[in-house]
Amino acid sequence: MPQASSILPAGAYRAELRAAVRAARAGARAAMPFYGEQASRAKDDGSPVTAADEAAHRAIARVLAREFPADAVLSEEARDPAGRMGARRVWIVDPLDGTREFLARNGEFAVMVGLAVDGRAVAGAVVLPATGVLYAAAQGQGAWVAHEGRRRRLRARPAPAGAPRLVGSRSHPDPLLVTMQEALGITDVRPAGSVGIKCALVAEGERDLYVHPVPYLKEWDTCAPEVVLREAGGTVTDCRGEPLAYNKADPRQPHGILAAAPGVAERAGPVLMRVYAEAAGGGP
């Protein structure tokens, strides 16, 4: 496995991105010994959590505490730390995004470590433990994908004319999304698990659009994937067209996510936002 410094660009947030890569890889290593086990318990929101989630969280937390001990950490698998709202810099962590996919052994799960500064995502790493693929990006520095010692720059490609190719949820289908698909004439839909994988498919040019129009996503679902797709040249907003915000008192992303290849948000965004506003009763 290559050293983190060999795959990262020079410039802003270099040390932070190196730490994100190390932390995400540490989380992936900690999770994989549990791959194949079926034991899980339900959290308060009904979602499953496994020993792999918890082991990955501990491994990530150790790296971040060692490298940036003064920063706050918001993790799906830990209590909300005191004083987080007063912090300018917050690591936002999903130790295992796609726990259902992990339990199903379909490979569509990710370890995601992002950094938000003053409420905006600025650096992130997404590791796919089943394959070892790493996606990494930092604000103003572009995005990279690395695997088996090789790396290449990610540049999302403009989508061809016509209805965009959608990447949809494998675990969370929603009637509002079906309405959006019909409004855009979308027939080409590929299901996928983790949000990190969905955004990576757009960044890789394999899909053109990812929309999740309901308020189930949390900041840890979107922080690292947003940076990767945005730095690859894509667009990431909520379903109103507003920037995603981080380090909120409530970590939900209340208006979902709209992640698109270059040019797609301009073409499809107005339709999606109209459908979203109508579903919300014309409210904000």
XYZ file of N, CA and C in Angstrom:
852
model
N 0.844 -1.194 0.000
C 0.000 0.000 0.000
C 0.880 1.244 0.000
N 0.641 2.226 -0.901
C 1.488 3.403 -0.958
C 1.322 4.283 0.263
N 2.351 5.021 0.585
C 2.259 5.983 1.668
C 1.339 7.125 1.273
N 0.638 7.701 2.273
C -0.307 8.770 1.985
C 0.355 9.935 1.267
N 1.592 10.275 1.650
C 2.253 11.433 1.061
C 2.529 11.256 -0.416
N 2.554 9.987 -0.901
C 2.869 9.757 -2.308
C 1.681 9.946 -3.220
N 0.487 10.095 -2.655
C -0.688 10.197 -3.506
C -1.408 11.524 -3.367
N -0.849 12.434 -2.576
C -1.546 13.682 -2.308
C -0.853 14.862 -2.956
N -1.619 15.870 -3.362
C -1.038 17.056 -3.957
C -0.427 17.967 -2.907
N 0.453 18.843 -3.350
C 0.958 19.885 -2.470
C -0.082 20.988 -2.372
N -0.015 21.785 -1.321
C -0.910 22.927 -1.227
C -1.734 22.904 0.040
N -2.840 23.662 0.013
C -3.681 23.836 1.181
C -4.231 22.512 1.679
N -4.285 22.388 2.991
C -4.860 21.225 3.670
C -4.112 19.929 3.353
N -2.852 20.034 2.997
C -2.092 18.816 2.699
C -1.973 17.928 3.933
N -1.598 18.506 5.078
C -1.451 17.694 6.289
C -2.793 17.108 6.708
N -3.853 17.890 6.560
C -5.182 17.404 6.925
C -5.623 16.263 6.007
N -5.341 16.387 4.731
C -5.730 15.329 3.816
C -4.921 14.060 4.064
N -3.640 14.238 4.375
C -2.822 13.075 4.726
C -3.419 12.360 5.939
N -3.853 13.134 6.929
C -4.463 12.531 8.118
C -5.783 11.855 7.770
N -6.574 12.464 6.909
C -7.844 11.856 6.506
C -7.605 10.517 5.830
N -6.602 10.459 4.954
C -6.280 9.208 4.265
C -5.821 8.149 5.272
N -4.936 8.530 6.168
C -4.452 7.564 7.158
C -5.594 7.068 8.033
N -6.457 7.990 8.449
C -7.562 7.613 9.323
C -8.549 6.700 8.598
N -8.885 7.038 7.358
C -9.838 6.219 6.619
C -9.278 4.827 6.350
N -8.008 4.756 6.020
C -7.401 3.444 5.798
C -7.325 2.640 7.094
N -7.039 3.322 8.193
C -7.020 2.621 9.483
C -8.405 2.077 9.809
N -9.437 2.874 9.536
C -10.791 2.402 9.759
C -11.140 1.204 8.899
N -10.703 1.226 7.642
C -10.969 0.098 6.749
C -10.288 -1.174 7.250
N -9.034 -1.032 7.689
C -8.326 -2.208 8.213
C -9.017 -2.766 9.447
N -9.539 -1.883 10.292
C -10.196 -2.340 11.517
C -11.534 -3.006 11.228
N -12.219 -2.580 10.165
C -13.548 -3.117 9.866
C -13.504 -4.488 9.214
N -12.537 -4.724 8.346
C -12.585 -5.910 7.491
C -12.473 -7.250 8.224
N -11.826 -7.355 9.377
C -11.854 -8.652 10.061
C -13.258 -9.119 10.437
N -14.223 -8.193 10.470
C -15.600 -8.551 10.822
C -16.456 -8.852 9.585
N -15.868 -8.715 8.397
C -16.634 -8.926 7.167
C -17.096 -10.377 7.106
N -18.376 -10.566 6.947
C -18.940 -11.911 6.933
C -19.718 -12.228 8.191
N -19.456 -11.498 9.270
C -20.256 -11.686 10.477
C -21.624 -11.023 10.288
N -22.638 -11.610 10.848
C -24.005 -11.119 10.669
C -24.563 -10.438 11.917
N -23.828 -10.431 13.008
C -24.344 -9.847 14.249
C -24.444 -8.337 14.129
N -25.586 -7.779 14.524
C -25.787 -6.330 14.538
C -26.856 -6.011 15.568
N -26.927 -4.746 15.926
C -28.006 -4.278 16.786
C -28.575 -3.010 16.173
N -29.797 -2.688 16.541
C -30.456 -1.508 15.993
C -30.181 -0.293 16.867
N -29.822 0.812 16.222
C -29.673 2.074 16.934
C -31.058 2.703 17.148
N -31.098 3.847 17.800
C -32.375 4.491 18.109
C -33.173 4.820 16.855
N -32.479 5.107 15.743
C -33.186 5.437 14.509
C -33.529 4.199 13.676
N -33.236 3.018 14.210
C -33.565 1.784 13.513
C -32.484 1.267 12.594
N -31.445 2.048 12.353
C -30.373 1.611 11.464
C -29.466 0.636 12.200
N -28.835 -0.297 11.472
C -27.993 -1.283 12.136
C -26.607 -0.743 12.456
N -26.015 -1.288 13.505
C -24.623 -0.997 13.833
C -23.969 -2.318 14.203
N -22.728 -2.482 13.805
C -22.008 -3.730 14.020
C -20.698 -3.464 14.756
N -20.032 -4.558 15.114
C -18.705 -4.433 15.717
C -17.733 -3.780 14.753
N -17.959 -3.947 13.443
C -17.085 -3.320 12.454
C -17.199 -1.803 12.505
N -18.425 -1.275 12.627
C -18.609 0.179 12.750
C -17.817 0.707 13.940
N -17.940 0.019 15.061
C -17.323 0.499 16.294
C -15.804 0.388 16.243
N -15.302 -0.706 15.663
C -13.845 -0.858 15.545
C -13.268 0.190 14.602
N -13.969 0.454 13.502
C -13.499 1.473 12.563
C -13.483 2.845 13.225
N -14.524 3.155 13.997
C -14.547 4.448 14.696
C -13.338 4.601 15.613
N -13.033 3.578 16.388
C -11.915 3.676 17.329
C -10.592 3.889 16.588
N -10.413 3.180 15.483
C -9.167 3.325 14.723
C -9.040 4.727 14.139
N -10.128 5.251 13.605
C -10.113 6.607 13.037
C -9.853 7.643 14.133
N -10.528 7.494 15.252
C -10.376 8.459 16.340
C -8.941 8.513 16.842
N -8.267 7.364 16.880
C -6.870 7.361 17.336
C -5.988 8.173 16.397
N -6.173 8.021 15.111
C -5.354 8.765 14.152
C -5.606 10.264 14.286
N -6.864 10.664 14.333
C -7.177 12.095 14.398
C -6.719 12.704 15.715
N -6.845 11.960 16.814
C -6.392 12.479 18.113
C -4.884 12.668 18.126
N -4.170 11.800 17.443
C -2.707 11.901 17.389
C -2.255 13.062 16.501
N -2.914 13.245 15.370
C -2.423 14.208 14.387
C -3.038 15.594 14.530
N -4.273 15.686 14.991
C -4.918 16.993 15.168
C -5.697 17.002 16.480
N -4.988 16.942 17.599
C -5.661 16.789 18.898
C -6.539 17.968 19.288
N -6.313 19.143 18.710
C -7.110 20.304 19.079
C -8.429 20.387 18.327
N -8.594 19.576 17.274
C -9.801 19.653 16.461
C -10.931 18.841 17.078
N -12.158 19.265 16.828
C -13.327 18.492 17.249
C -13.581 17.360 16.256
N -14.253 16.313 16.722
C -14.593 15.171 15.877
C -16.069 14.843 16.068
N -16.800 14.833 14.974
C -18.204 14.422 14.972
C -18.283 13.107 14.207
N -18.605 12.026 14.911
C -18.650 10.698 14.307
C -20.026 10.087 14.503
N -20.460 9.330 13.507
C -21.748 8.642 13.629
C -21.758 7.693 14.820
N -20.605 7.155 15.180
C -20.568 6.125 16.213
C -20.005 6.623 17.537
N -20.179 7.906 17.830
C -19.701 8.439 19.112
C -20.660 9.519 19.599
N -20.595 9.779 20.863
C -21.397 10.866 21.424
C -20.929 12.203 20.852
N -21.864 13.101 20.706
C -21.539 14.436 20.221
C -20.644 15.126 21.252
N -19.444 15.551 20.863
C -18.524 16.104 21.867
C -18.952 17.485 22.350
N -18.719 17.737 23.616
C -18.995 19.055 24.189
C -18.101 20.089 23.519
N -18.657 21.239 23.240
C -17.881 22.315 22.652
C -17.757 22.266 21.148
N -18.360 21.265 20.511
C -18.225 21.166 19.055
C -18.729 22.413 18.340
N -19.838 22.975 18.795
C -20.432 24.109 18.096
C -19.526 25.345 18.128
N -18.601 25.394 19.069
C -17.683 26.524 19.124
C -16.407 26.313 18.345
N -16.283 25.162 17.685
C -15.047 24.839 16.967
C -15.130 25.280 15.506
N -14.054 25.861 15.011
C -13.998 26.220 13.586
C -13.698 25.008 12.728
N -12.917 24.085 13.261
C -12.474 22.905 12.515
C -13.086 21.656 13.146
N -13.803 20.885 12.337
C -14.467 19.688 12.831
C -14.261 18.553 11.832
N -13.704 17.457 12.307
C -13.629 16.236 11.507
C -14.989 15.557 11.559
N -15.484 15.187 10.397
C -16.820 14.597 10.310
C -16.665 13.207 9.702
N -17.029 12.193 10.488
C -16.590 10.825 10.223
C -17.775 9.867 10.128
N -17.785 9.069 9.082
C -18.675 7.912 9.015
C -17.788 6.673 8.988
N -17.663 5.974 10.112
C -16.730 4.847 10.166
C -17.077 3.719 9.207
N -18.370 3.564 8.898
C -18.772 2.529 7.947
C -20.089 2.966 7.317
N -19.991 3.617 6.182
C -21.189 4.067 5.464
C -21.663 2.921 4.582
N -22.879 2.453 4.856
C -23.387 1.298 4.140
C -23.305 0.036 4.975
N -23.727 0.138 6.240
C -23.662 -1.042 7.107
C -24.536 -2.171 6.568
N -25.691 -1.828 5.997
C -26.540 -2.880 5.406
C -25.798 -3.598 4.275
N -25.054 -2.846 3.495
C -24.279 -3.454 2.409
C -23.134 -4.294 2.966
N -22.542 -3.836 4.055
C -21.506 -4.623 4.719
C -22.068 -5.968 5.176
N -23.246 -5.935 5.782
C -23.874 -7.165 6.244
C -24.270 -8.064 5.077
N -24.649 -7.445 3.949
C -25.032 -8.218 2.763
C -23.827 -8.719 1.981
N -22.635 -8.273 2.347
C -21.378 -8.678 1.689
C -21.389 -8.375 0.192
N -21.917 -7.204 -0.175
C -21.921 -6.849 -1.601
C -20.828 -5.852 -1.964
N -19.996 -5.465 -0.997
C -18.866 -4.586 -1.264
C -19.180 -3.110 -1.349
N -20.457 -2.727 -1.277
C -20.843 -1.334 -1.521
C -20.891 -0.526 -0.221
N -19.802 -0.509 0.498
C -19.704 0.260 1.735
C -18.370 1.001 1.728
N -18.275 2.032 2.566
C -17.094 2.897 2.553
C -16.792 3.401 3.949
N -15.525 3.738 4.152
C -15.077 4.453 5.343
C -14.778 5.880 4.908
N -15.365 6.862 5.600
C -15.306 8.244 5.104
C -14.873 9.193 6.219
N -13.845 9.973 5.932
C -13.302 10.932 6.890
C -13.197 12.282 6.195
N -13.959 13.259 6.673
C -13.930 14.589 6.082
C -13.591 15.646 7.112
N -13.171 16.790 6.642
C -12.891 17.939 7.505
C -13.713 19.123 7.031
N -14.421 19.746 7.972
C -15.151 20.987 7.693
C -14.497 22.127 8.463
N -14.325 23.249 7.792
C -13.785 24.453 8.413
C -14.792 25.573 8.190
N -15.195 26.211 9.275
C -16.193 27.275 9.218
C -17.454 26.825 8.469
N -17.833 25.585 8.702
C -19.098 25.091 8.175
C -19.079 24.559 6.761
N -17.905 24.524 6.109
C -17.812 24.039 4.738
C -16.829 22.874 4.664
N -17.151 21.899 3.843
C -16.282 20.740 3.652
C -15.051 21.157 2.855
N -13.846 20.823 3.364
C -12.615 21.273 2.708
C -11.641 20.148 2.378
N -11.788 18.990 2.988
C -10.887 17.866 2.703
C -11.613 16.583 3.029
N -11.257 15.525 2.320
C -11.922 14.270 2.610
C -11.253 13.079 1.960
N -11.451 11.923 2.587
C -10.971 10.655 2.049
C -12.092 9.638 2.158
N -12.273 8.882 1.100
C -13.276 7.814 1.047
C -12.529 6.540 0.648
N -12.552 5.529 1.509
C -11.909 4.251 1.218
C -12.991 3.185 1.076
N -12.871 2.360 0.038
C -13.766 1.225 -0.159
C -13.042 -0.017 0.355
N -13.338 -0.469 1.570
C -12.537 -1.534 2.176
C -12.529 -2.832 1.391
N -13.595 -3.144 0.690
C -13.669 -4.421 -0.023
C -12.670 -4.502 -1.171
N -12.286 -3.344 -1.718
C -11.363 -3.323 -2.858
C -10.073 -2.579 -2.576
N -10.053 -1.747 -1.523
C -8.875 -0.935 -1.229
C -8.790 0.345 -2.032
N -9.802 0.662 -2.826
C -9.785 1.894 -3.613
C -9.930 3.096 -2.682
N -9.126 4.120 -2.946
C -9.150 5.359 -2.170
C -9.508 6.527 -3.074
N -10.441 7.349 -2.625
C -10.728 8.647 -3.248
C -10.322 9.721 -2.249
N -9.598 10.742 -2.705
C -9.101 11.776 -1.802
C -9.139 13.127 -2.499
N -9.427 14.179 -1.733
C -9.509 15.516 -2.315
C -9.366 16.564 -1.230
N -8.877 17.739 -1.632
C -8.814 18.885 -0.737
C -9.166 20.133 -1.529
N -9.715 21.096 -0.839
C -10.222 22.306 -1.475
C -9.146 22.992 -2.318
N -9.474 23.210 -3.591
C -8.562 23.886 -4.489
C -7.423 23.040 -5.011
N -7.393 21.755 -4.642
C -6.273 20.896 -5.013
C -6.658 19.762 -5.951
N -7.925 19.650 -6.295
C -8.362 18.570 -7.158
C -8.632 17.300 -6.376
N -9.031 16.262 -7.117
C -9.385 14.980 -6.519
C -8.588 13.874 -7.190
N -8.279 12.837 -6.423
C -7.491 11.701 -6.905
C -8.167 10.400 -6.520
N -7.921 9.370 -7.323
C -8.279 8.010 -6.962
C -7.006 7.184 -6.990
N -6.834 6.318 -5.999
C -5.616 5.506 -5.890
C -5.999 4.067 -5.596
N -5.256 3.133 -6.222
C -5.495 1.707 -6.003
C -4.256 0.926 -6.402
N -3.828 0.040 -5.509
C -2.703 -0.857 -5.766
C -1.456 -0.111 -6.253
N -1.155 1.004 -5.582
C 0.055 1.747 -5.879
C -0.030 2.712 -7.039
N -1.159 2.768 -7.708
C -1.325 3.691 -8.834
C -2.358 4.748 -8.475
N -2.134 5.940 -8.972
C -3.117 6.997 -8.741
C -3.350 7.766 -10.018
N -4.515 8.351 -10.111
C -4.825 9.208 -11.240
C -5.768 10.308 -10.773
N -5.721 11.380 -11.496
C -6.573 12.507 -11.145
C -8.002 12.248 -11.602
N -8.942 12.659 -10.783
C -10.353 12.515 -11.127
C -10.844 13.799 -11.769
N -11.466 13.651 -12.924
C -12.098 14.794 -13.595
C -13.452 14.338 -14.107
N -14.502 14.782 -13.444
C -15.844 14.398 -13.858
C -16.114 14.897 -15.272
N -16.745 14.075 -16.078
C -17.000 14.422 -17.478
C -18.392 15.008 -17.639
N -18.530 16.023 -18.501
C -19.872 16.530 -18.792
C -20.758 15.415 -19.330
N -22.001 15.394 -18.909
C -22.923 14.357 -19.349
C -23.400 14.640 -20.772
N -23.671 13.606 -21.546
C -24.234 13.810 -22.885
C -25.641 14.378 -22.794
N -26.134 14.891 -23.908
C -27.494 15.427 -23.950
C -28.492 14.318 -23.653
N -29.655 14.715 -23.186
C -30.688 13.744 -22.869
C -30.817 13.550 -21.376
N -31.656 12.602 -20.996
C -31.896 12.343 -19.582
C -30.617 11.842 -18.912
N -30.290 12.365 -17.752
C -29.067 11.931 -17.074
C -29.170 10.493 -16.581
N -28.014 9.856 -16.471
C -27.925 8.520 -15.877
C -27.855 8.684 -14.360
N -28.785 8.065 -13.675
C -28.935 8.269 -12.232
C -28.290 7.129 -11.459
N -27.650 7.481 -10.348
C -27.267 6.461 -9.373
C -28.219 6.608 -8.197
N -28.916 5.538 -7.876
C -29.948 5.586 -6.853
C -29.585 4.755 -5.642
N -30.448 4.822 -4.638
C -30.207 4.116 -3.389
C -30.595 2.653 -3.518
N -29.740 1.786 -2.992
C -30.075 0.375 -2.921
C -30.914 0.063 -1.687
N -30.726 0.843 -0.619
C -31.381 0.527 0.648
C -32.508 1.471 1.016
N -32.578 2.657 0.382
C -33.553 3.668 0.819
C -34.332 4.240 -0.369
N -35.150 3.437 -1.072
C -35.954 3.992 -2.171
C -36.980 4.975 -1.622
N -37.372 5.956 -2.444
C -38.291 6.982 -1.960
C -39.233 7.417 -3.087
N -40.542 7.567 -2.794
C -41.497 7.969 -3.831
C -41.186 9.323 -4.457
N -40.645 10.263 -3.673
C -40.322 11.578 -4.230
C -39.234 11.460 -5.286
N -38.276 10.588 -5.071
C -37.240 10.386 -6.074
C -37.834 9.808 -7.353
N -38.799 8.923 -7.231
C -39.471 8.385 -8.415
C -40.144 9.512 -9.198
N -40.783 10.433 -8.494
C -41.407 11.588 -9.157
C -40.368 12.424 -9.880
N -39.215 12.616 -9.259
C -38.141 13.374 -9.898
C -37.644 12.660 -11.153
N -37.483 11.345 -11.068
C -37.045 10.582 -12.241
C -38.027 10.756 -13.391
N -39.307 10.663 -13.093
C -40.319 10.807 -14.142
C -40.307 12.201 -14.735
N -40.100 13.228 -13.908
C -40.083 14.601 -14.408
C -38.924 14.833 -15.360
N -37.831 14.102 -15.177
C -36.656 14.253 -16.037
C -36.588 13.199 -17.144
N -37.535 12.280 -17.153
C -37.515 11.226 -18.159
C -36.383 10.231 -17.955
N -35.967 10.028 -16.714
C -34.843 9.129 -16.421
C -35.317 7.681 -16.457
N -34.625 6.870 -17.229
C -34.886 5.429 -17.266
C -33.653 4.612 -16.906
N -32.476 5.232 -16.968
C -31.222 4.529 -16.681
C -30.850 4.796 -15.229
N -31.115 3.820 -14.370
C -30.867 3.965 -12.935
C -29.996 2.806 -12.465
N -28.900 3.129 -11.816
C -28.023 2.118 -11.238
C -28.072 2.234 -9.728
N -28.487 1.196 -9.024
C -28.481 1.273 -7.563
C -27.076 1.098 -7.009
N -26.816 1.743 -5.878
C -25.530 1.611 -5.196
C -25.757 1.827 -3.710
N -24.781 1.464 -2.910
C -24.914 1.539 -1.463
C -24.466 2.871 -0.889
N -23.238 2.955 -0.432
C -22.708 4.118 0.262
C -22.841 5.403 -0.553
N -23.082 6.515 0.145
C -23.071 7.827 -0.507
C -21.702 8.090 -1.135
N -20.648 7.635 -0.467
C -19.307 7.801 -1.025
C -19.171 7.130 -2.371
N -19.742 5.951 -2.525
C -19.691 5.255 -3.804
C -20.537 5.977 -4.840
N -21.694 6.446 -4.458
C -22.563 7.163 -5.404
C -21.851 8.401 -5.962
N -21.274 9.204 -5.070
C -20.575 10.409 -5.538
C -19.336 10.043 -6.345
N -18.668 8.950 -5.982
C -17.503 8.512 -6.749
C -17.899 8.090 -8.161
N -19.044 7.453 -8.313
C -19.501 7.063 -9.645
C -19.733 8.290 -10.532
N -20.223 9.370 -9.940
C -20.385 10.616 -10.704
C -19.013 11.211 -11.019
N -18.125 11.218 -10.032
C -16.780 11.758 -10.256
C -16.018 10.957 -11.302
N -16.258 9.655 -11.380
C -15.590 8.792 -12.356
C -16.201 8.895 -13.743
N -17.359 9.567 -13.858
C -18.023 9.674 -15.155
C -18.890 8.486 -15.501
N -19.111 7.573 -14.553
C -19.959 6.413 -14.817
C -21.441 6.720 -14.624
N -21.749 7.750 -13.842
C -23.115 8.230 -13.643
C -23.100 9.745 -13.769
N -24.284 10.328 -13.971
C -24.387 11.776 -14.165
C -25.036 12.494 -12.987
N -25.812 11.772 -12.185
C -26.633 12.443 -11.186
C -26.912 11.513 -10.009
N -26.840 12.085 -8.814
C -27.286 11.417 -7.591
C -28.151 12.410 -6.829
N -29.372 12.007 -6.510
C -30.296 12.860 -5.752
C -30.866 12.048 -4.598
N -30.821 12.625 -3.423
C -31.477 12.025 -2.251
C -32.332 13.133 -1.638
N -33.640 13.172 -1.935
C -34.449 14.353 -1.600
C -35.137 14.308 -0.244
N -34.757 13.383 0.630
C -35.413 13.285 1.932
C -34.377 13.470 3.042
N -34.827 13.902 4.240
C -33.882 14.362 5.267
C -33.308 13.246 6.124
N -32.867 12.156 5.496
C -32.291 11.054 6.259
C -30.774 11.117 6.322
N -30.167 11.823 5.393
C -28.711 11.908 5.389
C -28.232 12.778 6.540
N -27.038 12.441 7.013
C -26.384 13.233 8.051
C -25.098 13.832 7.483
N -24.512 14.741 8.236
C -23.285 15.394 7.774
C -22.190 14.389 7.479
N -22.099 13.317 8.267
C -21.043 12.331 8.039
C -21.265 11.528 6.760
N -22.503 11.528 6.242
C -22.758 10.867 4.959
C -22.229 11.672 3.779
N -22.155 12.978 3.918
C -21.921 13.836 2.760
C -20.593 14.577 2.762
N -19.918 14.722 3.908
C -18.773 15.633 3.986
C -17.638 15.215 3.063
N -17.072 14.035 3.276
C -15.956 13.595 2.430
C -16.379 13.404 0.969
N -17.535 12.752 0.680
C -17.936 12.614 -0.726
C -18.128 13.942 -1.437
N -18.648 14.948 -0.728
C -18.827 16.256 -1.358
C -17.503 16.806 -1.859
N -16.471 16.762 -1.028
C -15.183 17.323 -1.430
C -14.640 16.590 -2.654
N -14.750 15.260 -2.660
C -14.228 14.482 -3.780
C -14.920 14.872 -5.078
N -16.239 14.906 -5.082
C -16.953 15.220 -6.323
C -16.767 16.673 -6.715
N -16.824 17.567 -5.761
C -16.664 18.988 -6.077
C -15.296 19.265 -6.675
N -14.249 18.678 -6.092
C -12.895 18.914 -6.594
C -12.637 18.179 -7.912
N -13.464 17.180 -8.219
C -13.380 16.529 -9.527
C -14.087 17.329 -10.612
N -14.764 18.407 -10.233
C -15.436 19.261 -11.201
C -16.934 19.152 -11.199
N -17.487 18.332 -10.315
C -18.933 18.201 -10.226
C -19.546 19.270 -9.340
N -20.852 19.176 -9.174
C -21.619 20.121 -8.372
C -22.292 19.381 -7.236
N -22.238 19.931 -6.026
C -22.914 19.344 -4.870
C -23.651 20.454 -4.132
N -24.966 20.281 -4.002
C -25.806 21.206 -3.242
C -26.848 20.381 -2.501
N -27.747 21.075 -1.807
C -28.932 20.375 -1.333
C -30.006 20.441 -2.425
N -31.187 19.952 -2.148
C -32.227 19.882 -3.178
C -32.920 21.211 -3.411
N -32.477 22.262 -2.739
C -32.923 23.628 -3.042
C -31.884 24.378 -3.851
N -30.739 23.759 -4.088
C -29.643 24.424 -4.773
C -28.735 25.196 -3.853
N -28.880 25.002 -2.540
C -28.059 25.711 -1.560
C -26.857 24.854 -1.153
N -25.742 25.493 -0.752
C -24.579 24.708 -0.297
C -24.913 23.860 0.926
N -24.298 22.701 1.016
C -24.431 21.884 2.213
C -23.649 22.537 3.353
N -24.244 22.556 4.525
C -23.607 23.165 5.695
C -23.197 22.078 6.682
N -22.113 22.357 7.426
C -21.558 21.395 8.365
C -21.358 22.034 9.736
N -21.200 21.154 10.715
C -21.091 21.545 12.116
C -22.325 22.300 12.573
N -23.499 21.775 12.214
C -24.761 22.314 12.687
C -25.135 21.664 14.019
N -25.989 22.307 14.769
C -26.435 21.719 16.034
C -27.113 20.380 15.794
N -27.924 20.311 14.750
C -28.541 19.056 14.322
C -27.783 18.601 13.074
N -27.111 17.446 13.115
C -26.257 17.070 11.993
C -26.999 16.563 10.760
N -28.314 16.580 10.757
C -29.027 16.160 9.556
C -28.768 17.137 8.412
N -28.825 16.596 7.203
C -28.874 17.436 6.004
C -30.351 17.510 5.622
N -31.072 18.527 6.094
C -32.536 18.494 6.064
C -33.146 18.550 4.672
N -32.376 19.002 3.693
C -32.895 19.085 2.328
C -32.146 18.158 1.382
N -31.586 17.091 1.947
C -30.987 16.063 1.118
C -29.749 16.522 0.370
N -29.506 15.885 -0.768
C -28.319 16.176 -1.571
C -28.652 16.066 -3.047
N -28.016 16.928 -3.835
C -28.071 16.873 -5.289
C -26.621 16.933 -5.760
N -26.138 15.818 -6.290
C -24.746 15.709 -6.725
C -24.737 15.409 -8.218
N -24.029 16.219 -8.993
C -24.172 16.130 -10.442
C -22.855 16.327 -11.169
N -22.775 15.711 -12.341
C -21.653 15.909 -13.241
C -21.704 17.320 -13.820
N -20.604 17.814 -14.406
C -20.605 19.171 -14.966
C -21.734 19.376 -15.962
N -22.470 20.461 -15.777
C -23.561 20.828 -16.676
C -24.902 20.228 -16.333
N -24.922 19.159 -15.541
C -26.190 18.493 -15.251
C -27.044 19.308 -14.288
N -26.427 19.917 -13.287
C -27.201 20.723 -12.344
C -27.881 21.883 -13.051
N -27.201 22.462 -14.038
C -27.799 23.576 -14.774
C -29.012 23.114 -15.580
N -28.946 21.903 -16.154
C -30.052 21.399 -16.972
C -31.172 20.799 -16.132
N -30.782 19.948 -15.178
C -31.785 19.201 -14.429
C -32.178 19.871 -13.119
N -31.298 20.714 -12.589
C -31.545 21.317 -11.289
C -32.867 22.051 -11.166
N -33.227 22.929 -12.115
C -34.499 23.644 -11.976
C -35.706 22.709 -11.877
N -35.689 21.627 -12.640
C -36.803 20.665 -12.573
C -36.819 19.981 -11.215
N -35.665 19.528 -10.759
C -35.600 18.840 -9.473
C -36.017 19.761 -8.329
N -35.568 20.996 -8.380
C -35.903 21.938 -7.313
C -37.385 22.271 -7.314
N -37.994 22.352 -8.503
C -39.441 22.603 -8.582
C -40.215 21.442 -7.974
N -39.849 20.228 -8.333
C -40.535 19.044 -7.788
C -40.337 18.995 -6.274
N -39.136 19.294 -5.816
C -38.855 19.263 -4.387
C -39.693 20.313 -3.654
N -39.765 21.522 -4.202
C -40.544 22.592 -3.560
C -42.032 22.250 -3.539
N -42.538 21.658 -4.613
C -43.948 21.273 -4.645
C -44.236 20.200 -3.608
N -43.334 19.256 -3.434
C -43.514 18.207 -2.440
C -43.499 18.768 -1.026
N -42.768 19.863 -0.840
C -42.689 20.507 0.478
C -43.806 21.526 0.681
N -44.744 21.576 -0.245
C -45.845 22.518 -0.127
C -45.483 23.927 -0.491
N -44.435 24.058 -1.309
C -44.009 25.390 -1.719
C -43.167 26.084 -0.688
N -42.828 25.379 0.400
C -42.025 25.983 1.457
C -40.573 26.016 1.087
N -39.727 26.595 1.956
C -38.297 26.692 1.684
C -37.610 25.338 1.746
